[in-house]
Amino acid sequence: MTTTSRIGILLALLALVLSTQHQPAGAQAAPRQLRIAVGIDADTLDPISQTTTTVINMVDYIYEPLVDAEYVERPGEIAPKLATRWQISRDGLQYTFTLRSGVTFHDGTPLNAAAVKFSLERLLDPRNRVPNRHLYAAIQSVDVVNDTTVRLTLRQPSPLLLANLGGNTAAILSPAAVQRAGDRFGVAPAGAGTGPYMFKEWRRGEGITVERNPRYWGTRPTFEEVLFRVVPDAGTRLTQLLAGDVHMAMLPPAPDVRNLRRNERVRVVEAATDRTIFLVLNNQWGPFRDVRVRQAMNYAINKKAILASVLFDLGTVAVSPCPPMMFGGVPVAADGWPYNPIRAKQLLAEAGYPDGFEVNFFTPTGRYIQDFQFAQAIASQLRNVGVRANVSTMDWPSYVAMILTPPDRTRIQMIVLGWAWPVLDCDGALYGQFHSSSHPPTGLGPAYYKNDRVDDLLVRGRNEVDPERRKAIYREAQQLIWNDAPWVFLWTQKWYVATVRNLEGVRILPIEKWDTSKATWRP
Amino acid sequence: MSSLSHYVLRRVGLALPTLFGVTLVIFLMVRLIPGDPARIIAGVQASDEEVTRIRRELGVDRPIAVQYARFVGRMLRGDLGLSAVTRAPVLEEIGLRLRPTGLLALSSTVVATAVGLAAGIVSATRQYSVLDYLVMTVALCGVSIPVFWLGIMLMLVFSVHLHWLPAGGYGGAAHFVLPTLTLAAFSIAIIARMTRSSLLETFNQDYVRTARAKGVRRPAVILRHALKNALIPIITVVGLQFGVLLGGAILTETTFAWPGMGRLLVNAITARDYPVIQGVVLTFAVVFTVVNLAVDLLYAYVDPRIHYG
């Protein structure tokens, strides 16, 4: 290669580089397209098959359910969405919904009672893949009363049905659009929703684009398009934000959050969620059979210190088995379980372990904020009271397989776990972890906790329709569980995104979602 | 039939049982790692019935021998099945990802070969000079720097501070620069070192001395006489590096949000999406086999003494 041709190539490369030069984020007019870096790609865009919060978060731009579970201003309250009114019969077995008039689907067909019947029956049809169908098990039939009225008949009263209908698993879809898409509906759901944005394109592995719905019945969003760009690496998401390639990044690396909070070009939006992080103690294994040992474990760990130094304040100390933001949640201990290593040692000695014991301690890596790191901090604190915890980790599918092992064969002695529920109600927080029917392999409560009174309360809470009586039931259950200490109660995790300064009004919902519906751009 | 096409046919014939073996190994391996695909797909909060239903839908409730027979039967008909997660055909999933990965591996191979050869030649012709030490030190760094770290550093410099290049993502030519450099770094180093040592070896040969003695100019001696004879081991390394690039793509693609095969594979493994894992590994195996064959054929082209028959 001659020197001149070499220089020519270099110049060409340089020109190429300069031609794509990006403006730094900042002094810009409102972009036509809002770009959001998300950590994962969707598996399917079919609302009924959803399992992952971040994917549902994207699906939320396109679809709407009958009612809206309000999460920020009045958590737990049910607001109108595609239904403007609803009536519940006195026996709690019939729900009659009046539909919003003048709403059309993205394909131009009108929203009517037949579409609601189609959508809910599709959700209940056992031939379709609906991982969370059990949330709607109470529905027996869906009937069209007239064009704008639908009636649901229930098998038994269900205090949670309305809240469950408030998620987009129960989105109302255009029957014509679903039929047109056929088998491709999961990957190209064109025209099926009523939401503020319409599906435009899904380039798998790259991103999903939605465009503004010109006929939207509600408030028009600011941005003409939204691109969800798939960026699996947290560090890269942050880099793209700082480089001005995206306007918002979900979950940048936790260790960077402290600096980001001080960065004046960036805004960190963070909020508490209902995800409790805890240590499962196998209540049927060795020392943990003794409630005093389990309490000692709770006393031995300094939650506040770990939150400040390992989690960068991305959590709040747990004050109850059910976070107080949920329906029925009450703080059992205002500051969480107190840190008191002396008391811990006393209790261990009383239980017959004055020199502590050895325990296998598993944690996932990258599933919860700083999980592997805080597990090591916990292990070192436990050492101070004589408990020798051997930390090890594994990938998530293996972890789930470990959790789902029956008690006689389980390897679990102590593990890190997080639990959250998309409906802010204590039933979701408690039943799947503390009712004895939730023991693996049929459930996901690997503490193998059993308290007959708690079992009874949790079943009653599921069937009681009166809100005040439900609250009383959950108050008692939380108290009992807290004192039985089947877990080491650690903290509830925050959820956070980082945005460029110009983007205002982004909110974090306590169910680990972002919300840009009220977002605006300030140049 | 010429002996060359005979040779190619025989090599392809030999490759088939290899690929078959690969499918068996990968089939068994993914099933040996713990984790139930149905449970992962359904999510931890799904009911047991739904998990059972999905298990039946995926066919993973059948004995492994039956599953394997089905897989091979389908594969022979050119059908790799449906992704357990997206339920789109595996061939479609791979088709969407093959191009980004292929282009990236190709651009990296070109860059790695060009830069590696040049650096190796410079180094060899100026053995023990400052330049030689410099090139070899940089090469040592290239071999040792982890891909994800290098990727993030390049992004910090060229995207965040200089705003010259996009920080990851797939698109036009500008999107290729940083991932290509990141991915090529390791191979540049390997090729440079191999070129240097291979060239130095030929420098001591009689024909090089003869060429010099009869007055051939230095560049011509190096390029026409020495390099040509040093090429065989270099080609071998370049061929192997192509495979390394496919593997390295897994990390590079994650760092640069590149929608390629590497990430498809990682996601499939974390989701225990058996059909996709099998399909991707099979594709990698096919590509690797083809590249190896191409390298073997190149030997004959480069060195007329080599005959296939």
PDB file of C-alpha atoms in Angstrom, chain A residues 193-442:
ATOM      1  CA  GLY A 193     -54.387  -1.450  21.111  1.00  0.00           C
ATOM      2  CA  THR A 194     -56.088   1.763  22.210  1.00  0.00           C
ATOM      3  CA  GLY A 195     -53.123   3.327  24.015  1.00  0.00           C
ATOM      4  CA  PRO A 196     -51.326   6.646  23.425  1.00  0.00           C
ATOM      5  CA  TYR A 197     -48.783   4.995  21.126  1.00  0.00           C
ATOM      6  CA  MET A 198     -49.147   2.557  18.258  1.00  0.00           C
ATOM      7  CA  PHE A 199     -46.803  -0.302  17.501  1.00  0.00           C
ATOM      8  CA  LYS A 200     -44.485   0.632  14.643  1.00  0.00           C
ATOM      9  CA  GLU A 201     -41.547  -1.737  14.507  1.00  0.00           C
ATOM     10  CA  TRP A 202     -39.687  -4.352  16.512  1.00  0.00           C
ATOM     11  CA  ARG A 203     -36.137  -5.040  15.366  1.00  0.00           C
ATOM     12  CA  ARG A 204     -35.353  -7.985  17.542  1.00  0.00           C
ATOM     13  CA  GLY A 205     -32.277  -7.589  19.695  1.00  0.00           C
ATOM     14  CA  GLU A 206     -32.137  -3.916  18.722  1.00  0.00           C
ATOM     15  CA  GLY A 207     -35.245  -2.134  19.819  1.00  0.00           C
ATOM     16  CA  ILE A 208     -38.947  -1.429  19.623  1.00  0.00           C
ATOM     17  CA  THR A 209     -40.437   1.731  18.138  1.00  0.00           C
ATOM     18  CA  VAL A 210     -43.914   3.054  18.842  1.00  0.00           C
ATOM     19  CA  GLU A 211     -45.523   6.132  17.255  1.00  0.00           C
ATOM     20  CA  ARG A 212     -48.066   8.560  18.634  1.00  0.00           C
ATOM     21  CA  ASN A 213     -51.711   7.579  18.222  1.00  0.00           C
ATOM     22  CA  PRO A 214     -53.379  10.544  16.447  1.00  0.00           C
ATOM     23  CA  ARG A 215     -56.842   9.464  17.604  1.00  0.00           C
ATOM     24  CA  TYR A 216     -55.949   8.928  21.263  1.00  0.00           C
ATOM     25  CA  TRP A 217     -58.885   9.626  23.573  1.00  0.00           C
ATOM     26  CA  GLY A 218     -56.707  10.826  26.481  1.00  0.00           C
ATOM     27  CA  THR A 219     -53.943  13.399  26.897  1.00  0.00           C
ATOM     28  CA  ARG A 220     -51.661  13.582  23.883  1.00  0.00           C
ATOM     29  CA  PRO A 221     -48.086  12.670  24.813  1.00  0.00           C
ATOM     30  CA  THR A 222     -45.253  15.122  24.001  1.00  0.00           C
ATOM     31  CA  PHE A 223     -43.107  12.899  21.835  1.00  0.00           C
ATOM     32  CA  GLU A 224     -44.040  11.767  18.356  1.00  0.00           C
ATOM     33  CA  GLU A 225     -42.188   8.487  18.713  1.00  0.00           C
ATOM     34  CA  VAL A 226     -40.638   6.447  21.476  1.00  0.00           C
ATOM     35  CA  LEU A 227     -37.760   4.077  20.828  1.00  0.00           C
ATOM     36  CA  PHE A 228     -36.928   1.434  23.411  1.00  0.00           C
ATOM     37  CA  ARG A 229     -33.370   0.558  22.582  1.00  0.00           C
ATOM     38  CA  VAL A 230     -32.105  -2.757  23.923  1.00  0.00           C
ATOM     39  CA  VAL A 231     -28.804  -2.183  25.728  1.00  0.00           C
ATOM     40  CA  PRO A 232     -28.075  -5.168  27.973  1.00  0.00           C
ATOM     41  CA  ASP A 233     -24.992  -3.748  29.682  1.00  0.00           C
ATOM     42  CA  ALA A 234     -25.725  -1.218  32.454  1.00  0.00           C
ATOM     43  CA  GLY A 235     -22.433   0.587  31.886  1.00  0.00           C
ATOM     44  CA  THR A 236     -23.226   1.003  28.200  1.00  0.00           C
ATOM     45  CA  ARG A 237     -26.699   2.335  28.998  1.00  0.00           C
ATOM     46  CA  LEU A 238     -25.098   5.022  31.119  1.00  0.00           C
ATOM     47  CA  THR A 239     -22.473   5.753  28.458  1.00  0.00           C
ATOM     48  CA  GLN A 240     -25.181   6.197  25.842  1.00  0.00           C
ATOM     49  CA  LEU A 241     -27.005   8.602  28.116  1.00  0.00           C
ATOM     50  CA  LEU A 242     -23.867  10.639  28.787  1.00  0.00           C
ATOM     51  CA  ALA A 243     -23.041  10.623  25.069  1.00  0.00           C
ATOM     52  CA  GLY A 244     -26.489  11.958  24.250  1.00  0.00           C
ATOM     53  CA  ASP A 245     -27.472   8.875  22.226  1.00  0.00           C
ATOM     54  CA  VAL A 246     -30.462   8.222  24.486  1.00  0.00           C
ATOM     55  CA  HIS A 247     -32.551  10.502  26.695  1.00  0.00           C
ATOM     56  CA  MET A 248     -33.209   8.027  29.455  1.00  0.00           C
ATOM     57  CA  ALA A 249     -31.508   4.891  30.729  1.00  0.00           C
ATOM     58  CA  MET A 250     -33.082   2.360  33.036  1.00  0.00           C
ATOM     59  CA  LEU A 251     -30.999   1.113  35.963  1.00  0.00           C
ATOM     60  CA  PRO A 252     -27.518   2.513  35.268  1.00  0.00           C
ATOM     61  CA  PRO A 253     -24.848   0.785  37.396  1.00  0.00           C
ATOM     62  CA  ALA A 254     -25.689   1.254  41.087  1.00  0.00           C
ATOM     63  CA  PRO A 255     -22.138   2.332  42.052  1.00  0.00           C
ATOM     64  CA  ASP A 256     -22.447   5.267  39.617  1.00  0.00           C
ATOM     65  CA  VAL A 257     -25.702   6.575  41.056  1.00  0.00           C
ATOM     66  CA  ARG A 258     -24.053   8.689  43.741  1.00  0.00           C
ATOM     67  CA  ASN A 259     -22.043  10.615  41.141  1.00  0.00           C
ATOM     68  CA  LEU A 260     -25.009  10.864  38.809  1.00  0.00           C
ATOM     69  CA  ARG A 261     -27.075  12.498  41.533  1.00  0.00           C
ATOM     70  CA  ARG A 262     -24.462  15.287  41.531  1.00  0.00           C
ATOM     71  CA  ASN A 263     -24.111  15.509  37.743  1.00  0.00           C
ATOM     72  CA  GLU A 264     -25.955  18.615  36.588  1.00  0.00           C
ATOM     73  CA  ARG A 265     -26.552  17.348  33.065  1.00  0.00           C
ATOM     74  CA  VAL A 266     -28.362  14.315  34.354  1.00  0.00           C
ATOM     75  CA  ARG A 267     -31.386  13.647  36.507  1.00  0.00           C
ATOM     76  CA  VAL A 268     -31.715  10.498  38.607  1.00  0.00           C
ATOM     77  CA  VAL A 269     -35.356   9.608  39.127  1.00  0.00           C
ATOM     78  CA  GLU A 270     -35.713   7.109  41.962  1.00  0.00           C
ATOM     79  CA  ALA A 271     -38.566   5.834  44.087  1.00  0.00           C
ATOM     80  CA  ALA A 272     -39.377   3.132  46.575  1.00  0.00           C
ATOM     81  CA  THR A 273     -40.974  -0.053  45.255  1.00  0.00           C
ATOM     82  CA  ASP A 274     -42.795  -2.996  46.764  1.00  0.00           C
ATOM     83  CA  ARG A 275     -39.841  -5.328  46.155  1.00  0.00           C
ATOM     84  CA  THR A 276     -38.683  -6.689  49.481  1.00  0.00           C
ATOM     85  CA  ILE A 277     -35.181  -8.121  49.638  1.00  0.00           C
ATOM     86  CA  PHE A 278     -34.613 -10.696  52.344  1.00  0.00           C
ATOM     87  CA  LEU A 279     -32.674 -13.748  53.407  1.00  0.00           C
ATOM     88  CA  VAL A 280     -34.717 -16.896  53.279  1.00  0.00           C
ATOM     89  CA  LEU A 281     -33.912 -19.066  56.255  1.00  0.00           C
ATOM     90  CA  ASN A 282     -34.865 -22.683  55.743  1.00  0.00           C
ATOM     91  CA  ASN A 283     -37.140 -23.051  58.785  1.00  0.00           C
ATOM     92  CA  GLN A 284     -36.798 -26.823  58.596  1.00  0.00           C
ATOM     93  CA  TRP A 285     -32.992 -26.905  58.563  1.00  0.00           C
ATOM     94  CA  GLY A 286     -30.773 -27.377  61.653  1.00  0.00           C
ATOM     95  CA  PRO A 287     -30.322 -24.243  63.752  1.00  0.00           C
ATOM     96  CA  PHE A 288     -33.031 -22.316  61.876  1.00  0.00           C
ATOM     97  CA  ARG A 289     -35.717 -24.592  63.292  1.00  0.00           C
ATOM     98  CA  ASP A 290     -35.348 -22.542  66.474  1.00  0.00           C
ATOM     99  CA  VAL A 291     -37.130 -19.181  66.367  1.00  0.00           C
ATOM    100  CA  ARG A 292     -34.457 -17.694  68.676  1.00  0.00           C
ATOM    101  CA  VAL A 293     -31.764 -18.430  66.110  1.00  0.00           C
ATOM    102  CA  ARG A 294     -33.838 -16.836  63.367  1.00  0.00           C
ATOM    103  CA  GLN A 295     -34.375 -13.753  65.501  1.00  0.00           C
ATOM    104  CA  ALA A 296     -30.673 -13.644  66.318  1.00  0.00           C
ATOM    105  CA  MET A 297     -29.941 -13.573  62.585  1.00  0.00           C
ATOM    106  CA  ASN A 298     -32.200 -10.529  62.253  1.00  0.00           C
ATOM    107  CA  TYR A 299     -30.458  -8.783  65.150  1.00  0.00           C
ATOM    108  CA  ALA A 300     -26.991  -9.560  63.786  1.00  0.00           C
ATOM    109  CA  ILE A 301     -27.223  -7.619  60.542  1.00  0.00           C
ATOM    110  CA  ASN A 302     -26.805  -3.865  60.279  1.00  0.00           C
ATOM    111  CA  LYS A 303     -29.212  -3.110  57.455  1.00  0.00           C
ATOM    112  CA  LYS A 304     -28.741   0.653  57.523  1.00  0.00           C
ATOM    113  CA  ALA A 305     -24.970   0.437  57.211  1.00  0.00           C
ATOM    114  CA  ILE A 306     -25.172  -1.951  54.269  1.00  0.00           C
ATOM    115  CA  LEU A 307     -27.764   0.222  52.541  1.00  0.00           C
ATOM    116  CA  ALA A 308     -25.546   3.261  52.856  1.00  0.00           C
ATOM    117  CA  SER A 309     -22.220   1.692  51.954  1.00  0.00           C
ATOM    118  CA  VAL A 310     -23.068  -1.156  49.588  1.00  0.00           C
ATOM    119  CA  LEU A 311     -26.401  -0.136  48.041  1.00  0.00           C
ATOM    120  CA  PHE A 312     -25.720   3.601  47.699  1.00  0.00           C
ATOM    121  CA  ASP A 313     -29.034   4.342  49.437  1.00  0.00           C
ATOM    122  CA  LEU A 314     -31.029   2.525  46.789  1.00  0.00           C
ATOM    123  CA  GLY A 315     -33.221   0.919  49.415  1.00  0.00           C
ATOM    124  CA  THR A 316     -35.232   1.480  52.595  1.00  0.00           C
ATOM    125  CA  VAL A 317     -35.036  -0.744  55.659  1.00  0.00           C
ATOM    126  CA  ALA A 318     -37.909  -3.263  55.707  1.00  0.00           C
ATOM    127  CA  VAL A 319     -40.415  -2.529  58.447  1.00  0.00           C
ATOM    128  CA  SER A 320     -42.874  -5.347  57.808  1.00  0.00           C
ATOM    129  CA  PRO A 321     -43.283  -8.541  55.740  1.00  0.00           C
ATOM    130  CA  CYS A 322     -45.695  -6.535  53.540  1.00  0.00           C
ATOM    131  CA  PRO A 323     -44.428  -3.072  52.520  1.00  0.00           C
ATOM    132  CA  PRO A 324     -46.686  -0.348  53.978  1.00  0.00           C
ATOM    133  CA  MET A 325     -47.415   1.106  50.526  1.00  0.00           C
ATOM    134  CA  MET A 326     -49.460  -1.993  49.747  1.00  0.00           C
ATOM    135  CA  PHE A 327     -53.083  -2.422  50.720  1.00  0.00           C
ATOM    136  CA  GLY A 328     -53.079  -3.861  54.251  1.00  0.00           C
ATOM    137  CA  GLY A 329     -49.404  -3.126  54.852  1.00  0.00           C
ATOM    138  CA  VAL A 330     -48.507  -1.678  58.264  1.00  0.00           C
ATOM    139  CA  PRO A 331     -45.085  -1.057  59.743  1.00  0.00           C
ATOM    140  CA  VAL A 332     -44.540  -3.646  62.467  1.00  0.00           C
ATOM    141  CA  ALA A 333     -41.304  -2.019  63.663  1.00  0.00           C
ATOM    142  CA  ALA A 334     -40.814   1.619  62.687  1.00  0.00           C
ATOM    143  CA  ASP A 335     -37.057   1.312  62.024  1.00  0.00           C
ATOM    144  CA  GLY A 336     -36.998  -2.293  60.937  1.00  0.00           C
ATOM    145  CA  TRP A 337     -35.528  -5.114  62.955  1.00  0.00           C
ATOM    146  CA  PRO A 338     -33.044  -3.460  65.345  1.00  0.00           C
ATOM    147  CA  TYR A 339     -29.328  -4.054  64.910  1.00  0.00           C
ATOM    148  CA  ASN A 340     -28.137  -5.569  68.172  1.00  0.00           C
ATOM    149  CA  PRO A 341     -25.266  -8.079  67.905  1.00  0.00           C
ATOM    150  CA  ILE A 342     -25.112  -8.519  71.693  1.00  0.00           C
ATOM    151  CA  ARG A 343     -28.736  -9.615  71.800  1.00  0.00           C
ATOM    152  CA  ALA A 344     -28.010 -11.855  68.810  1.00  0.00           C
ATOM    153  CA  LYS A 345     -25.206 -13.616  70.678  1.00  0.00           C
ATOM    154  CA  GLN A 346     -27.412 -14.026  73.740  1.00  0.00           C
ATOM    155  CA  LEU A 347     -30.180 -15.616  71.709  1.00  0.00           C
ATOM    156  CA  LEU A 348     -27.740 -17.927  69.958  1.00  0.00           C
ATOM    157  CA  ALA A 349     -26.343 -19.021  73.300  1.00  0.00           C
ATOM    158  CA  GLU A 350     -29.841 -19.621  74.685  1.00  0.00           C
ATOM    159  CA  ALA A 351     -30.636 -21.759  71.658  1.00  0.00           C
ATOM    160  CA  GLY A 352     -27.529 -23.849  72.267  1.00  0.00           C
ATOM    161  CA  TYR A 353     -25.153 -22.248  69.769  1.00  0.00           C
ATOM    162  CA  PRO A 354     -22.771 -20.174  71.904  1.00  0.00           C
ATOM    163  CA  ASP A 355     -20.039 -20.677  69.288  1.00  0.00           C
ATOM    164  CA  GLY A 356     -22.315 -20.119  66.339  1.00  0.00           C
ATOM    165  CA  PHE A 357     -22.559 -22.536  63.423  1.00  0.00           C
ATOM    166  CA  GLU A 358     -21.701 -22.903  59.769  1.00  0.00           C
ATOM    167  CA  VAL A 359     -24.259 -22.222  57.035  1.00  0.00           C
ATOM    168  CA  ASN A 360     -24.312 -22.370  53.228  1.00  0.00           C
ATOM    169  CA  PHE A 361     -25.400 -19.045  51.812  1.00  0.00           C
ATOM    170  CA  PHE A 362     -26.457 -18.641  48.164  1.00  0.00           C
ATOM    171  CA  THR A 363     -27.101 -15.432  46.288  1.00  0.00           C
ATOM    172  CA  PRO A 364     -27.856 -14.636  42.663  1.00  0.00           C
ATOM    173  CA  THR A 365     -25.588 -12.167  40.868  1.00  0.00           C
ATOM    174  CA  GLY A 366     -27.089  -9.177  39.083  1.00  0.00           C
ATOM    175  CA  ARG A 367     -30.686 -10.039  39.883  1.00  0.00           C
ATOM    176  CA  TYR A 368     -31.143  -7.535  42.714  1.00  0.00           C
ATOM    177  CA  ILE A 369     -29.260  -4.304  43.351  1.00  0.00           C
ATOM    178  CA  GLN A 370     -25.715  -5.187  44.488  1.00  0.00           C
ATOM    179  CA  ASP A 371     -26.844  -8.699  45.488  1.00  0.00           C
ATOM    180  CA  PHE A 372     -23.506 -10.517  45.455  1.00  0.00           C
ATOM    181  CA  GLN A 373     -21.815  -7.541  47.123  1.00  0.00           C
ATOM    182  CA  PHE A 374     -24.296  -7.191  49.980  1.00  0.00           C
ATOM    183  CA  ALA A 375     -24.274 -10.951  50.552  1.00  0.00           C
ATOM    184  CA  GLN A 376     -20.573 -10.698  51.291  1.00  0.00           C
ATOM    185  CA  ALA A 377     -21.158  -7.763  53.634  1.00  0.00           C
ATOM    186  CA  ILE A 378     -23.801  -9.804  55.447  1.00  0.00           C
ATOM    187  CA  ALA A 379     -21.496 -12.805  55.727  1.00  0.00           C
ATOM    188  CA  SER A 380     -18.839 -10.664  57.362  1.00  0.00           C
ATOM    189  CA  GLN A 381     -21.343  -9.195  59.838  1.00  0.00           C
ATOM    190  CA  LEU A 382     -22.618 -12.658  60.712  1.00  0.00           C
ATOM    191  CA  ARG A 383     -19.061 -13.703  61.478  1.00  0.00           C
ATOM    192  CA  ASN A 384     -19.100 -11.184  64.358  1.00  0.00           C
ATOM    193  CA  VAL A 385     -21.738 -13.260  66.152  1.00  0.00           C
ATOM    194  CA  GLY A 386     -20.058 -16.559  65.283  1.00  0.00           C
ATOM    195  CA  VAL A 387     -22.180 -17.565  62.308  1.00  0.00           C
ATOM    196  CA  ARG A 388     -19.902 -18.686  59.484  1.00  0.00           C
ATOM    197  CA  ALA A 389     -21.738 -18.171  56.194  1.00  0.00           C
ATOM    198  CA  ASN A 390     -20.127 -19.506  53.006  1.00  0.00           C
ATOM    199  CA  VAL A 391     -21.265 -17.294  50.134  1.00  0.00           C
ATOM    200  CA  SER A 392     -21.674 -18.768  46.672  1.00  0.00           C
ATOM    201  CA  THR A 393     -23.611 -17.788  43.593  1.00  0.00           C
ATOM    202  CA  MET A 394     -25.146 -19.300  40.455  1.00  0.00           C
ATOM    203  CA  ASP A 395     -27.108 -18.198  37.392  1.00  0.00           C
ATOM    204  CA  TRP A 396     -30.797 -17.403  37.720  1.00  0.00           C
ATOM    205  CA  PRO A 397     -32.340 -20.490  36.056  1.00  0.00           C
ATOM    206  CA  SER A 398     -30.228 -22.758  38.271  1.00  0.00           C
ATOM    207  CA  TYR A 399     -31.244 -20.632  41.228  1.00  0.00           C
ATOM    208  CA  VAL A 400     -34.942 -21.067  40.453  1.00  0.00           C
ATOM    209  CA  ALA A 401     -34.366 -24.796  40.021  1.00  0.00           C
ATOM    210  CA  MET A 402     -32.737 -24.856  43.463  1.00  0.00           C
ATOM    211  CA  ILE A 403     -35.673 -23.011  45.017  1.00  0.00           C
ATOM    212  CA  LEU A 404     -38.172 -25.419  43.474  1.00  0.00           C
ATOM    213  CA  THR A 405     -36.646 -28.495  45.127  1.00  0.00           C
ATOM    214  CA  PRO A 406     -38.844 -30.283  47.705  1.00  0.00           C
ATOM    215  CA  PRO A 407     -37.828 -29.815  51.371  1.00  0.00           C
ATOM    216  CA  ASP A 408     -36.354 -33.299  51.837  1.00  0.00           C
ATOM    217  CA  ARG A 409     -33.876 -32.772  49.008  1.00  0.00           C
ATOM    218  CA  THR A 410     -33.288 -29.020  49.138  1.00  0.00           C
ATOM    219  CA  ARG A 411     -29.790 -27.523  49.324  1.00  0.00           C
ATOM    220  CA  ILE A 412     -31.201 -24.333  50.786  1.00  0.00           C
ATOM    221  CA  GLN A 413     -30.037 -23.293  54.214  1.00  0.00           C
ATOM    222  CA  MET A 414     -29.928 -19.549  53.672  1.00  0.00           C
ATOM    223  CA  ILE A 415     -30.431 -17.654  50.390  1.00  0.00           C
ATOM    224  CA  VAL A 416     -30.975 -14.124  49.113  1.00  0.00           C
ATOM    225  CA  LEU A 417     -34.355 -13.570  47.506  1.00  0.00           C
ATOM    226  CA  GLY A 418     -36.552 -10.676  46.408  1.00  0.00           C
ATOM    227  CA  TRP A 419     -40.314 -10.669  46.193  1.00  0.00           C
ATOM    228  CA  ALA A 420     -42.638  -8.151  44.580  1.00  0.00           C
ATOM    229  CA  TRP A 421     -46.144  -8.184  43.216  1.00  0.00           C
ATOM    230  CA  PRO A 422     -47.627  -6.135  40.364  1.00  0.00           C
ATOM    231  CA  VAL A 423     -50.760  -5.413  42.406  1.00  0.00           C
ATOM    232  CA  LEU A 424     -50.200  -3.393  45.564  1.00  0.00           C
ATOM    233  CA  ASP A 425     -51.994  -5.689  47.974  1.00  0.00           C
ATOM    234  CA  CYS A 426     -50.673  -7.734  50.893  1.00  0.00           C
ATOM    235  CA  ASP A 427     -52.156 -10.890  49.438  1.00  0.00           C
ATOM    236  CA  GLY A 428     -49.499 -10.803  46.731  1.00  0.00           C
ATOM    237  CA  ALA A 429     -46.743  -9.985  49.207  1.00  0.00           C
ATOM    238  CA  LEU A 430     -47.611 -12.671  51.743  1.00  0.00           C
ATOM    239  CA  TYR A 431     -49.524 -15.630  50.340  1.00  0.00           C
ATOM    240  CA  GLY A 432     -46.864 -16.863  47.913  1.00  0.00           C
ATOM    241  CA  GLN A 433     -44.174 -16.792  50.615  1.00  0.00           C
ATOM    242  CA  PHE A 434     -45.802 -17.606  53.944  1.00  0.00           C
ATOM    243  CA  HIS A 435     -48.825 -19.817  53.277  1.00  0.00           C
ATOM    244  CA  SER A 436     -47.796 -23.434  53.775  1.00  0.00           C
ATOM    245  CA  SER A 437     -49.291 -24.413  50.404  1.00  0.00           C
ATOM    246  CA  SER A 438     -46.579 -22.258  48.843  1.00  0.00           C
ATOM    247  CA  HIS A 439     -43.746 -24.542  49.916  1.00  0.00           C
ATOM    248  CA  PRO A 440     -41.674 -25.727  46.956  1.00  0.00           C
ATOM    249  CA  PRO A 441     -42.011 -27.596  44.660  1.00  0.00           C
ATOM    250  CA  THR A 442     -45.604 -26.380  44.254  1.00  0.00           C
TER     251      THR A 442
END
